[in-house]
PDB file of C-alpha atoms and ligand atoms in Angstrom:
ATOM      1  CA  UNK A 184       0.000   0.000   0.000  1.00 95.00           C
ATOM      2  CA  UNK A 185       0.953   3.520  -0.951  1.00 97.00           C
ATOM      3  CA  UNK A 186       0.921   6.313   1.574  1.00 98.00           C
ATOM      4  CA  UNK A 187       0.104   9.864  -0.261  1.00 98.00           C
ATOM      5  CA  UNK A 188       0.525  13.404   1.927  1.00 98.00           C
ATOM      6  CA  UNK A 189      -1.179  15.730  -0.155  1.00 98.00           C
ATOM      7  CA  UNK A 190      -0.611  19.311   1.071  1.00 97.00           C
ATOM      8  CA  UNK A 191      -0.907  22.838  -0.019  1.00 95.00           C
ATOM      9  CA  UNK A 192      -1.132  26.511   1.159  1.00 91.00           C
ATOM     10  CA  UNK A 193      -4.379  28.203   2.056  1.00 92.00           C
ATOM     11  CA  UNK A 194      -5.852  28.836  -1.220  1.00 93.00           C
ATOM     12  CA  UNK A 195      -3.749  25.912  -3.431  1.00 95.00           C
ATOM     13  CA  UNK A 196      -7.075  24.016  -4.515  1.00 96.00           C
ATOM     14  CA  UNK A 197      -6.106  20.790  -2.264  1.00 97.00           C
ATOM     15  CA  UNK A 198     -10.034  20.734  -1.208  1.00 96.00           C
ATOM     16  CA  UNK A 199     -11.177  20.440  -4.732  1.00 97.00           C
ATOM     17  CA  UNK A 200      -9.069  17.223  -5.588  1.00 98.00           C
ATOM     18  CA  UNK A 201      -9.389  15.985  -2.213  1.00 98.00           C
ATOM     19  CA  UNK A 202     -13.087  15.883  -3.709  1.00 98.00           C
ATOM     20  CA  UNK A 203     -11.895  15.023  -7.078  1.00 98.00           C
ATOM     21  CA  UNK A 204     -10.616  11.540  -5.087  1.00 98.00           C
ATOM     22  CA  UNK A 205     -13.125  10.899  -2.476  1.00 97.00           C
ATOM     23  CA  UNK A 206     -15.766  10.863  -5.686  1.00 98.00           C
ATOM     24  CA  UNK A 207     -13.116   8.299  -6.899  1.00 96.00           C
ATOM     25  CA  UNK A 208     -13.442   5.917  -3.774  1.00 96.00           C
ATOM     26  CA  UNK A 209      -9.652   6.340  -2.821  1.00 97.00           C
ATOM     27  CA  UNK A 210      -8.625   6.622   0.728  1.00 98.00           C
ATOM     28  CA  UNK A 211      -8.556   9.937   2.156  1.00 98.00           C
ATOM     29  CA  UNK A 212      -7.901  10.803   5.944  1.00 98.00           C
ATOM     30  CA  UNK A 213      -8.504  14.145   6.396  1.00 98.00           C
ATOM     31  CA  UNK A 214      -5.761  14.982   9.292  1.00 97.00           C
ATOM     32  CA  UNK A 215      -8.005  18.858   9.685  1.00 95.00           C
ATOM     33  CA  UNK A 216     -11.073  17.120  10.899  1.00 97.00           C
ATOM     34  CA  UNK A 217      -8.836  14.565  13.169  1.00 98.00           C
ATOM     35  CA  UNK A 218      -6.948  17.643  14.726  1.00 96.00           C
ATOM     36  CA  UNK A 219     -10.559  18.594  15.824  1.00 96.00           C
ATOM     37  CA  UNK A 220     -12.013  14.930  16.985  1.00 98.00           C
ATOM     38  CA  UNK A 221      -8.658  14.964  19.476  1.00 98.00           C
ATOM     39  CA  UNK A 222      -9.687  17.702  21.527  1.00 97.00           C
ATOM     40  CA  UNK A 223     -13.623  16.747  21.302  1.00 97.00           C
ATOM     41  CA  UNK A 224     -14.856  16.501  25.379  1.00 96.00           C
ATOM     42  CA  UNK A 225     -13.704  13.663  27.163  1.00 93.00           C
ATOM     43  CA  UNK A 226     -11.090  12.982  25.138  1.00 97.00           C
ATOM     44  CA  UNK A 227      -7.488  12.250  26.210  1.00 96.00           C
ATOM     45  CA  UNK A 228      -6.213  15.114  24.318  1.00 97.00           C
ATOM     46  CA  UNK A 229      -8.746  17.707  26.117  1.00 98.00           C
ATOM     47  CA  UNK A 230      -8.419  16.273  29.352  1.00 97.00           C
ATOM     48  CA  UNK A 231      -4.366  17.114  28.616  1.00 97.00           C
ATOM     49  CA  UNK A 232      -5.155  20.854  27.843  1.00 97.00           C
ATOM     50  CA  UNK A 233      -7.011  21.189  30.496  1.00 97.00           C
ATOM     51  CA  UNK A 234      -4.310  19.885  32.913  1.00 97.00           C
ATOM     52  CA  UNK A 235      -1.777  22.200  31.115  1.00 97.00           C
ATOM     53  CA  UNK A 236      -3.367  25.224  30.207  1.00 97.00           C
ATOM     54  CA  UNK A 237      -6.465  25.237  32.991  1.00 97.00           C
ATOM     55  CA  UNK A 238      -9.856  24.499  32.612  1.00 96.00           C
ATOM     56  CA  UNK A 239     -10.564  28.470  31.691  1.00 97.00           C
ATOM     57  CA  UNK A 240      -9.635  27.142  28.205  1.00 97.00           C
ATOM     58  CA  UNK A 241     -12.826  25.015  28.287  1.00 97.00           C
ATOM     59  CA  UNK A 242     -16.160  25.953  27.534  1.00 97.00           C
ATOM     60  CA  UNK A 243     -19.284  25.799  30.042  1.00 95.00           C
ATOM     61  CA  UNK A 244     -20.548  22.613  27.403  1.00 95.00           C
ATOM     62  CA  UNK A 245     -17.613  20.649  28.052  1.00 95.00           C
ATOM     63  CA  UNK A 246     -15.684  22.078  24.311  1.00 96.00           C
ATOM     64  CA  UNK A 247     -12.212  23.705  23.956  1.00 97.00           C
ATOM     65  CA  UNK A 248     -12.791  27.114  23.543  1.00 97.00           C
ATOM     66  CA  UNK A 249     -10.840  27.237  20.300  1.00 94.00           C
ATOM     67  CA  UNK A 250     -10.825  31.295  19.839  1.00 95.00           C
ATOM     68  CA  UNK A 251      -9.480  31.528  23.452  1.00 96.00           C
ATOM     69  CA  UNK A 252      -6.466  28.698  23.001  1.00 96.00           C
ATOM     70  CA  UNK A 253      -6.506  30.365  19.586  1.00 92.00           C
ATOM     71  CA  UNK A 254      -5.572  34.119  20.612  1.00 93.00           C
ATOM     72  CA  UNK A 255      -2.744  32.622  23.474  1.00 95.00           C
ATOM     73  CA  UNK A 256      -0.667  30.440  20.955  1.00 92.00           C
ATOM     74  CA  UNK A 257      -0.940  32.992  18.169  1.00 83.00           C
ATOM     75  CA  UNK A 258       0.825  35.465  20.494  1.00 88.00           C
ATOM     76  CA  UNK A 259       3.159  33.110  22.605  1.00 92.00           C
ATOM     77  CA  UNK A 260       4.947  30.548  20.391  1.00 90.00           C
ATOM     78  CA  UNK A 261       6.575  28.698  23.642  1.00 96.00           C
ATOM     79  CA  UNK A 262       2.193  27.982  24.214  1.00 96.00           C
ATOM     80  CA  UNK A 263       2.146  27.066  21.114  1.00 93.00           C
ATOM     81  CA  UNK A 264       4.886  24.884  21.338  1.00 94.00           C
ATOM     82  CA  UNK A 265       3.468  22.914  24.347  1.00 97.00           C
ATOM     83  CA  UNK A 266       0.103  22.182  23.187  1.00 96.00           C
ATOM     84  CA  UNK A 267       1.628  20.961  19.715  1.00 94.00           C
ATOM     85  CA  UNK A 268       3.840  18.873  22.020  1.00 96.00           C
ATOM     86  CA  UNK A 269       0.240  17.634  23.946  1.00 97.00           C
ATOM     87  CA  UNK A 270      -1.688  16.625  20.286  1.00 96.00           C
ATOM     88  CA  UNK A 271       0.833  15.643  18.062  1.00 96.00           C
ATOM     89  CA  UNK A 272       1.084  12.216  19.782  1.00 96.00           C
ATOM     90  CA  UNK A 273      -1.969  11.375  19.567  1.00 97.00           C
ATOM     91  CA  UNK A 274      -2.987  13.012  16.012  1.00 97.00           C
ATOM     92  CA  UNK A 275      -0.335  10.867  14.412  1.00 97.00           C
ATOM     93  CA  UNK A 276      -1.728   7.744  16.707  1.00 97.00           C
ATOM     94  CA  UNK A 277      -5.049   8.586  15.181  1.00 98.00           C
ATOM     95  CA  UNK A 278      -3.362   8.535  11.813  1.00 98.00           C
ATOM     96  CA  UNK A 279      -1.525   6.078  12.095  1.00 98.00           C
ATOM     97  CA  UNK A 280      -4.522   3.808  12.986  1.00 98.00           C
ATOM     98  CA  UNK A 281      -6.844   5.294  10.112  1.00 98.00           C
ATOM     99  CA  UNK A 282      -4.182   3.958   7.789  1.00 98.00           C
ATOM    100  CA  UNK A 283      -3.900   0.827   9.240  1.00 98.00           C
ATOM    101  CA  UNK A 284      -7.909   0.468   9.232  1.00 98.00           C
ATOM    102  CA  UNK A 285      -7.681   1.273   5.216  1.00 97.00           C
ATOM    103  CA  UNK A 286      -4.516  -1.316   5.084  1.00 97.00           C
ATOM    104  CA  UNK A 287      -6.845  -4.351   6.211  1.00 97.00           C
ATOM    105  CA  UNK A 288      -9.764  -3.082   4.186  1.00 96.00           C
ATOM    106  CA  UNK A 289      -7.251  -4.276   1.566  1.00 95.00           C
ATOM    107  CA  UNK A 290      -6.914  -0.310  -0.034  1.00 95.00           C
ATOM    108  CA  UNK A 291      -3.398  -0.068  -2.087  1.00 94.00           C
ATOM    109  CA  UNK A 292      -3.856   3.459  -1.920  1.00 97.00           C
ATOM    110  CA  UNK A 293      -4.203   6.437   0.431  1.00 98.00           C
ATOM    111  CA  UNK A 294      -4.490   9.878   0.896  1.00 98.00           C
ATOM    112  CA  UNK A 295      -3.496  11.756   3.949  1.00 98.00           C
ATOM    113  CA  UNK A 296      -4.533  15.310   3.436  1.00 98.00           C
ATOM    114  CA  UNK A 297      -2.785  17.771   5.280  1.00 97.00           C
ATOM    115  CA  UNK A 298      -2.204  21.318   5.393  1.00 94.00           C
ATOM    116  CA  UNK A 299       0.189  21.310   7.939  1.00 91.00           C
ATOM    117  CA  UNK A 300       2.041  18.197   6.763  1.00 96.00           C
ATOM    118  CA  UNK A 301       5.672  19.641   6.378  1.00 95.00           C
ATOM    119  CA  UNK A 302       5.410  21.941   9.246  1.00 91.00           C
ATOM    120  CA  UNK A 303       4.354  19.233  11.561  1.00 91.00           C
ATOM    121  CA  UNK A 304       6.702  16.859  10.783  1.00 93.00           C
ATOM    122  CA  UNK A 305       4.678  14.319   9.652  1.00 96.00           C
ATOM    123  CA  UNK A 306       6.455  13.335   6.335  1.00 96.00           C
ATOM    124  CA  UNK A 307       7.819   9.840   8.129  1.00 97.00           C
ATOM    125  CA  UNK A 308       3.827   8.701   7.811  1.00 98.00           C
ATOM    126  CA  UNK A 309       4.230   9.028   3.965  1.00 98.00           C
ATOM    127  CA  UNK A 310       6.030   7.621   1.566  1.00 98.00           C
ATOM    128  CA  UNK A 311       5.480  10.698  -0.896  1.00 97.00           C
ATOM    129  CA  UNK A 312       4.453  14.217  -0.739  1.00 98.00           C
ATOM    130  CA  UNK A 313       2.422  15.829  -3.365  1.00 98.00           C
ATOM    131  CA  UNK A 314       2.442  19.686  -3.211  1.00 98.00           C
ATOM    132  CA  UNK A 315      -0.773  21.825  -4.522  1.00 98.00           C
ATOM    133  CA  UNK A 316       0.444  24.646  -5.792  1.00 97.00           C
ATOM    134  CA  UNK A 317      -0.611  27.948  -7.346  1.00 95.00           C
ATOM    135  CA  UNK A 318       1.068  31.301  -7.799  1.00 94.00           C
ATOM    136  CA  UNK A 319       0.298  33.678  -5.100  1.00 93.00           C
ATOM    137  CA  UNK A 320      -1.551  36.132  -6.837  1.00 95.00           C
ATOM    138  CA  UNK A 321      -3.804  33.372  -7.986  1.00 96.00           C
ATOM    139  CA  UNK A 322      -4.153  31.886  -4.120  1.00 95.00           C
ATOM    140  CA  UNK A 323      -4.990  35.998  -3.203  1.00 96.00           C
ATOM    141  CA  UNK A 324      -7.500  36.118  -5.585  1.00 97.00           C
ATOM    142  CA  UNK A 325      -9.307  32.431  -5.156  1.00 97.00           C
ATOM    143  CA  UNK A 326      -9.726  32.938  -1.410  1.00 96.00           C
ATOM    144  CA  UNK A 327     -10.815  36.620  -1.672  1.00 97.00           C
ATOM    145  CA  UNK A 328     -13.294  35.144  -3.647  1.00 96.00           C
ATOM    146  CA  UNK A 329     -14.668  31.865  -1.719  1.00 95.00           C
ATOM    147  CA  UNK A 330     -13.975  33.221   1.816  1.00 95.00           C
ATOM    148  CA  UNK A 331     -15.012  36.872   1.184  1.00 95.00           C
ATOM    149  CA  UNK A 332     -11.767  38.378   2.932  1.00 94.00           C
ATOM    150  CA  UNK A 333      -9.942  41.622   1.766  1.00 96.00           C
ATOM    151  CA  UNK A 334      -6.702  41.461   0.578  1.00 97.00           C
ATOM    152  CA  UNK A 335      -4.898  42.311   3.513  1.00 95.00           C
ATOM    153  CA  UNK A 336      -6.576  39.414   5.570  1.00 93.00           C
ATOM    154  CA  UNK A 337      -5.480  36.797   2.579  1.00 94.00           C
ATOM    155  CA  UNK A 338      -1.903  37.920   2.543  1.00 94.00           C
ATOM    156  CA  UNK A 339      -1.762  37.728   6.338  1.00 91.00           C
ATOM    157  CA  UNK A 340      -3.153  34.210   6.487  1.00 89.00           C
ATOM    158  CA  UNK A 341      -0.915  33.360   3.895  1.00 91.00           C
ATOM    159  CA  UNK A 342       2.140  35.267   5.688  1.00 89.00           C
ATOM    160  CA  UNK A 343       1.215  32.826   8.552  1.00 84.00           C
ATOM    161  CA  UNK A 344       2.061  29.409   6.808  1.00 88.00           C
ATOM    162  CA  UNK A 345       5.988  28.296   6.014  1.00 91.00           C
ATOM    163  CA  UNK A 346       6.158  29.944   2.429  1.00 92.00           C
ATOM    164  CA  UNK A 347       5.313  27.754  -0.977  1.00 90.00           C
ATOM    165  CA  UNK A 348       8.758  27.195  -2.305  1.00 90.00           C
ATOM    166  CA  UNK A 349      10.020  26.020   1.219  1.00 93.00           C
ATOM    167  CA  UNK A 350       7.094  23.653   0.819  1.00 95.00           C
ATOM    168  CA  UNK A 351       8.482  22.812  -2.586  1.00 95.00           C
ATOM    169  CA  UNK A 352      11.608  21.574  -0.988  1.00 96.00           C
ATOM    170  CA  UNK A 353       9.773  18.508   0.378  1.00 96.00           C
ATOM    171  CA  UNK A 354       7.545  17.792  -2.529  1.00 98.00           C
ATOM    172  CA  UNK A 355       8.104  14.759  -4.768  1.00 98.00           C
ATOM    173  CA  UNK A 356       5.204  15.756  -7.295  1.00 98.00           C
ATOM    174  CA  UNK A 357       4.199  19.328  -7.582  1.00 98.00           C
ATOM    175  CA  UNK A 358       0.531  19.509  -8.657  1.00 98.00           C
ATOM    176  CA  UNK A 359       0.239  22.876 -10.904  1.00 98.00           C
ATOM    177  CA  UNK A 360      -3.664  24.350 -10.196  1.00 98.00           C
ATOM    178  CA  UNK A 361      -2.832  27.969 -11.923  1.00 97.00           C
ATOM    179  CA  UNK A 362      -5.039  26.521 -15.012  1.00 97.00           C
ATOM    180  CA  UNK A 363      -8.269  25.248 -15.054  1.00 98.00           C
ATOM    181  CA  UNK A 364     -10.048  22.596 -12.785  1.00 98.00           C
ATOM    182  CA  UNK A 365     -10.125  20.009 -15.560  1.00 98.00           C
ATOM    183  CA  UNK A 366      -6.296  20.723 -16.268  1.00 98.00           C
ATOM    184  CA  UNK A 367      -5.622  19.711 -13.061  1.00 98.00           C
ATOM    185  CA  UNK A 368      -7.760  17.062 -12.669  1.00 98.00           C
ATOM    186  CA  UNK A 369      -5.840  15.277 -15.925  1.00 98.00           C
ATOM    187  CA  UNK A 370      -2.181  16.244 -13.669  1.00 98.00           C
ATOM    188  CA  UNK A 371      -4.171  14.272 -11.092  1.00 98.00           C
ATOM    189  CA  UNK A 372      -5.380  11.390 -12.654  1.00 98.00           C
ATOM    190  CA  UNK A 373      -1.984  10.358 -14.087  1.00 98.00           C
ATOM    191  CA  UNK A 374      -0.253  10.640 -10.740  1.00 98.00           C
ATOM    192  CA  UNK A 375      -3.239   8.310  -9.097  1.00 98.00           C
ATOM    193  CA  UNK A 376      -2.826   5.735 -11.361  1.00 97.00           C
ATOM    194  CA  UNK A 377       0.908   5.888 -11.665  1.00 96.00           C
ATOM    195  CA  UNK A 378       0.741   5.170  -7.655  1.00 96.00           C
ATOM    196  CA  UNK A 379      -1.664   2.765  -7.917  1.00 92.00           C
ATOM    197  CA  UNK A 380       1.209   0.609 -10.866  1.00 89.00           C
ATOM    198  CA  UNK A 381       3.860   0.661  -8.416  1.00 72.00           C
TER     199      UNK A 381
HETATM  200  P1  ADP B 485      -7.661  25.017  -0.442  1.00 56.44           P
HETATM  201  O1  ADP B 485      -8.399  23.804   0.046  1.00 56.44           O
HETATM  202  O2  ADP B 485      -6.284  24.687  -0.912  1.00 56.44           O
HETATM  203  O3  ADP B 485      -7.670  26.175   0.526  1.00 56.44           O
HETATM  204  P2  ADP B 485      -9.799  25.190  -2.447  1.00 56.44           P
HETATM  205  O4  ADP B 485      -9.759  23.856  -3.092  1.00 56.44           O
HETATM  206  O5  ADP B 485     -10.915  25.487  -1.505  1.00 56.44           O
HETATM  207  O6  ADP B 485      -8.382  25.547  -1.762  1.00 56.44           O
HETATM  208  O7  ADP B 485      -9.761  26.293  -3.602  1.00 56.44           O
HETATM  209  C1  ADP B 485      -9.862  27.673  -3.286  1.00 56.44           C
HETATM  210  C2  ADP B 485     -10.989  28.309  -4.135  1.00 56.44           C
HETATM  211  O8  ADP B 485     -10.557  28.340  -5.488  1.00 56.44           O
HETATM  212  C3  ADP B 485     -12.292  27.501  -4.118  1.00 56.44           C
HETATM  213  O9  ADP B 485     -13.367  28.394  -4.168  1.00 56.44           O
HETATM  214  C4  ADP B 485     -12.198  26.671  -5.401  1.00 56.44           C
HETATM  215  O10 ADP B 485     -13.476  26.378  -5.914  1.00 56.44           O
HETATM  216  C5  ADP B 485     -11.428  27.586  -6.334  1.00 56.44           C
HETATM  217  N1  ADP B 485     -10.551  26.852  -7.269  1.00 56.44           N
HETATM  218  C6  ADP B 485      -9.749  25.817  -6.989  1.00 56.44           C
HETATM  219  N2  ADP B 485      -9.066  25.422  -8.078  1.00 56.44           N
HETATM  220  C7  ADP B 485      -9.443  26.237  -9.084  1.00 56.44           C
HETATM  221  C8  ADP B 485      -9.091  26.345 -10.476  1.00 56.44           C
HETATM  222  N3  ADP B 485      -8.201  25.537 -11.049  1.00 56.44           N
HETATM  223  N4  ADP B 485      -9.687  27.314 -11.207  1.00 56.44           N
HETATM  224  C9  ADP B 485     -10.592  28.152 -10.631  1.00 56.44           C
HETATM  225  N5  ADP B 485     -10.968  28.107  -9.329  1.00 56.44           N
HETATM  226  C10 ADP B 485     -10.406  27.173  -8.555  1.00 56.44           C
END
């Protein structure tokens, strides 16, 4: 079985062929919507924040307050540090089991979509890295567009994530999305079925 990180800065177009290969019945485990099942109430990796950071950083229903932990490690990157150190562990446990569970479903392929991929240090999961990419005046422009931010706000949230061509560094395949969907989709189909050959 072949282990795919997909990855991609805000903006790239990684959700649209993560769709493109869900619709295709390949193996996707969406490490975003993990990072949030982790920290759901009574879990492990809640009860940890709470013992670390203080229970002020939960919610009167029993939920992280996620704008609260949000506004401390965005300022403080020694908090930030420490409750990366707390999940980590147990969001690469979680994928790490999700892959086995699509390894004795008999899958030879699958998908482990992750923004934060490279800066998380998650590359030893794969056993390639595939890199959505498209220019930055392109990304500006998409997420203006879908998210309805100003220009400012896009080129901050992009400011905030390790920069494209570091990214590049660690990228075996380097899907292009500055054309068309269906241009991409072709890029994508070829690399899928060269993965699934070997
Ligand atoms: P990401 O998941 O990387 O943040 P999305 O897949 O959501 O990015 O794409 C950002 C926006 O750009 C979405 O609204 C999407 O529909 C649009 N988009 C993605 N790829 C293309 C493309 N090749 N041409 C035009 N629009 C695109």
């Amino acid at each position: 079985m072949k282990i795919i990180g997909l990855t991609g800065g805000i903006g790239s177009g990684k959700s649209m062929i993560t769709q493109y290969l869900i619709d295709q019945g390949i193996a996707v485990i969406d490490a975003d919507q993990l990072s949030r099942d982790i920290v759901k109430p009574s879990t492990p990796g809640l009860k940890k924040i709470a013992e670390s950071f203080g229970q002020e950083y939960l919610l009167d229903d029993g939920e992280l307050d996620r704008a609260k932990m949000g506004e401390l490690v965005f300022k403080d990157k020694e908090k930030l540090s420490l409750l990366n150190s707390l999940l980590h562990p147990i969001l690469r446990a979680e994928i790490k089991r999700e892959i086995e569970c699509f390894r004795s479903k008999g899958h030879t392929l699958v998908i482990l979509d992750a923004a934060i991929l490279i800066e998380s240090k998650m590359q030893d999961l794969v056993d390639e890295i595939w890199l959505v990419y498209a220019d930055q005046e392109t990304q500006i422009e998409r997420i203006m567009k879908r998210d309805g931010f100003t220009r400012a706000q896009v080129i901050a949230r992009i400011g905030s994530q390790m920069p494209i061509e570091e990214k590049k560094k660690h990228a075996d395949i380097i899907i292009d999305n500055n054309q068309s969907p269906e241009k991409t989709i072709e890029q994508v189909k070829k690399i899928v079925s060269a993965a699934e050959s070997n």
